[in-house]
Coordinates of C-alpha atoms in Angstrom, one line a residue:
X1 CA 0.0 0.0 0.0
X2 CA 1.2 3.3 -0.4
X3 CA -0.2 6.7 0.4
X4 CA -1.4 9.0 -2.8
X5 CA -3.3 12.2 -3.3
X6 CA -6.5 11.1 -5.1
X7 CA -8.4 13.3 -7.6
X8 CA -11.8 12.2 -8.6
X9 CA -13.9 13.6 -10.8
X10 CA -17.8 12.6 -11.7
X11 CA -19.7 14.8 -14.4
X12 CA -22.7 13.5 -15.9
X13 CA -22.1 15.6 -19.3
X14 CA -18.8 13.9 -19.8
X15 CA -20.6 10.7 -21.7
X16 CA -16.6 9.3 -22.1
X17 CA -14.8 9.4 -19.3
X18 CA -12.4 7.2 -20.7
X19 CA -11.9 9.7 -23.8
X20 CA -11.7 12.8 -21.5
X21 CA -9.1 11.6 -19.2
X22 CA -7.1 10.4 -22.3
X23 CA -7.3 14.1 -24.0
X24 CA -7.3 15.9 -20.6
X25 CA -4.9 14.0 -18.4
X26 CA -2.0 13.2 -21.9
X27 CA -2.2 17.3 -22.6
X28 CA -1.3 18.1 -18.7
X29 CA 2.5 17.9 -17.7
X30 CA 2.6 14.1 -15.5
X31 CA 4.3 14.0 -12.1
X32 CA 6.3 10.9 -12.2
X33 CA 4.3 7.9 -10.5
X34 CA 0.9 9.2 -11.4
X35 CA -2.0 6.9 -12.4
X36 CA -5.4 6.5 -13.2
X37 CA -8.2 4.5 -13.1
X38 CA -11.5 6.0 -16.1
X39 CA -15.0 3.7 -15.2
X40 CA -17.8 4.4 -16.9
X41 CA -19.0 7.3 -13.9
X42 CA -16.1 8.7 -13.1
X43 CA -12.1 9.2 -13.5
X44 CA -9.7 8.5 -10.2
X45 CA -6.1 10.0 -10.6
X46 CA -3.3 9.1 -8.0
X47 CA -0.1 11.8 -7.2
X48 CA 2.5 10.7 -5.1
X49 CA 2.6 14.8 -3.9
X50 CA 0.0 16.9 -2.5
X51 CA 0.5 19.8 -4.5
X52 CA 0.6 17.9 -7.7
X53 CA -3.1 16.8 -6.5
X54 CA -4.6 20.6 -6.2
X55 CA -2.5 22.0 -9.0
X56 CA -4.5 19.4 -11.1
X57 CA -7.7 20.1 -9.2
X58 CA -7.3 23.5 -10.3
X59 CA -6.4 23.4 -13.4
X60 CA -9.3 20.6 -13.8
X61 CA -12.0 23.1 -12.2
X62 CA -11.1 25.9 -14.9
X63 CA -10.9 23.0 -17.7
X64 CA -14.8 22.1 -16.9
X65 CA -15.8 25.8 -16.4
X66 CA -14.2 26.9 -19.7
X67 CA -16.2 23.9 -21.3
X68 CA -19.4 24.6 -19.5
X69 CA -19.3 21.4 -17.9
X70 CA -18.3 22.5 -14.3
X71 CA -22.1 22.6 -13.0
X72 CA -22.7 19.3 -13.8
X73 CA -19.3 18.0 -12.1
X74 CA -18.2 16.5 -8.7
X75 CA -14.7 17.1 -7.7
X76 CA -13.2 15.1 -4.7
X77 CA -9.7 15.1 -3.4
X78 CA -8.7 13.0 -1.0
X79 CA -5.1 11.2 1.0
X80 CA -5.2 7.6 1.7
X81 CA -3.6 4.2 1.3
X82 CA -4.1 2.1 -1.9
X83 CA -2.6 -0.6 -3.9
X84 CA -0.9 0.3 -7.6
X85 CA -0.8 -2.4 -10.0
X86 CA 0.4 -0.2 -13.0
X87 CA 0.5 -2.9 -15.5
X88 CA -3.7 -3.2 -15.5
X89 CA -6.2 -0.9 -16.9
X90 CA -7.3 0.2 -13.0
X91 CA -4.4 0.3 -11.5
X92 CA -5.6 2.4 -8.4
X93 CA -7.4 0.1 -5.9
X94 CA -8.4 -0.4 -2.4
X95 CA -11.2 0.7 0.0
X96 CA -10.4 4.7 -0.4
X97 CA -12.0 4.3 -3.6
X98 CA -15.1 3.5 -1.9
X99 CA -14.9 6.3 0.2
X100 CA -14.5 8.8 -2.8
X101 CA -17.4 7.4 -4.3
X102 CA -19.9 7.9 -1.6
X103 CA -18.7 10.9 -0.8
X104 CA -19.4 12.3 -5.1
X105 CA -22.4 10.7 -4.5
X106 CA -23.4 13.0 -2.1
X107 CA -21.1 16.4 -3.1
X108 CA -22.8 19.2 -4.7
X109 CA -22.3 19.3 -8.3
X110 CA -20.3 22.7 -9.6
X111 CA -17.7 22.7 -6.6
X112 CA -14.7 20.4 -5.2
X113 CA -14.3 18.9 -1.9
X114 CA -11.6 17.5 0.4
X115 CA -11.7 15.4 2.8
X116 CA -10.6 16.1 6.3
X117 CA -7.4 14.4 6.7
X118 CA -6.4 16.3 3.3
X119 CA -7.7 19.4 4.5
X120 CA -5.9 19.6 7.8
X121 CA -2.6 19.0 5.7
X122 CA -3.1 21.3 2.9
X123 CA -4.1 24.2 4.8
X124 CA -0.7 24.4 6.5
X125 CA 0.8 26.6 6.1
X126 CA -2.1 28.8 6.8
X127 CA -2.6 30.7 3.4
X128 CA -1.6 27.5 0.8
X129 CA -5.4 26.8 0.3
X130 CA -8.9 28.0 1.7
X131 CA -11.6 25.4 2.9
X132 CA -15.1 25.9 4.0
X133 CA -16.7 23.0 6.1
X134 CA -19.6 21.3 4.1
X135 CA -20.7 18.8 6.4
X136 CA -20.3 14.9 7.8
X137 CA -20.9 12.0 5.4
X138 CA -21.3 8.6 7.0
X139 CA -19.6 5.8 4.8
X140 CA -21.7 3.0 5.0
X141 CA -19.8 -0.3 3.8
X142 CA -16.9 0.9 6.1
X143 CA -18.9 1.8 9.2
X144 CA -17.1 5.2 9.6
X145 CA -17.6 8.8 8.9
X146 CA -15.6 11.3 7.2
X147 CA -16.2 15.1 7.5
X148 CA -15.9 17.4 4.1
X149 CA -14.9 20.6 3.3
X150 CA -15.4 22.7 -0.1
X151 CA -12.2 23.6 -1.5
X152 CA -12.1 27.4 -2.7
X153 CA -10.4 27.4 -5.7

């Protein structure tokens, strides 16, 4: 297992994830170790550094609004442990995968989210990046809860 900074992004007027990711993700500058997993729903991309995980955030959130697209889309950024296998077509697995899911179940469309493990990191020092609490989400198939906070970007 190792500890990444997951991006996941869930947009009902994106009708190929899988061809959005690979025309998005290919045109952005990679950190080295980065991986993704497209389903049919959503795309899940994994940085080995924090900042590498809101610099994409960002640049994701002004990608969708400059295509009209960021209404309709859930953004969730998360930290947690999870198995790489880069040799299959999902290579990001594990039960933090879950967790995001829930929790874009649940997010309001048109904004991004962190969780609070993330946001306690990235909001030191004070001033790297502004959060706003949104509320407490309880994750069902892993009997805990996870508090949320809206990301200003």
């Amino acid at each position: 297992r190792e500890i990444r900074f997951l991006v996941m992004i869930q947009c009902r007027e994106i009708h190929n994830i899988k061809a959005f990711a690979e025309a998005f993700v290919s045109n952005m500058i990679e950190p080295a170790g980065t991986v993704w997993n497209a389903n049919s729903d959503s795309l899940t991309i994994a940085f080995r550094i924090m900042r590498d995980a809101f610099d994409f955030t960002s640049a994701l959130h002004q990608h969708l609004k400059s295509k009209s697209l960021l209404p309709e889309a859930k953004i969730v950024v998360h930290v947690g442990p999870v198995v790489i296998l880069e040799n299959e077509s999902h290579p990001i697995h594990g039960d933090q995968l879950d967790i995001m899911n829930q929790l874009a179940a649940i997010a309001v469309a048109g904004n991004s989210y962190a969780t609070d493990s993330l946001a306690m990191t990235a909001s030191l020092p004070p001033g790297s990046y502004s959060f706003e609490y949104a509320g407490r989400v309880d994750i069902d198939n892993l009997s805990i809860t996870q508090d949320l906070f809206r990301i200003h970007l």
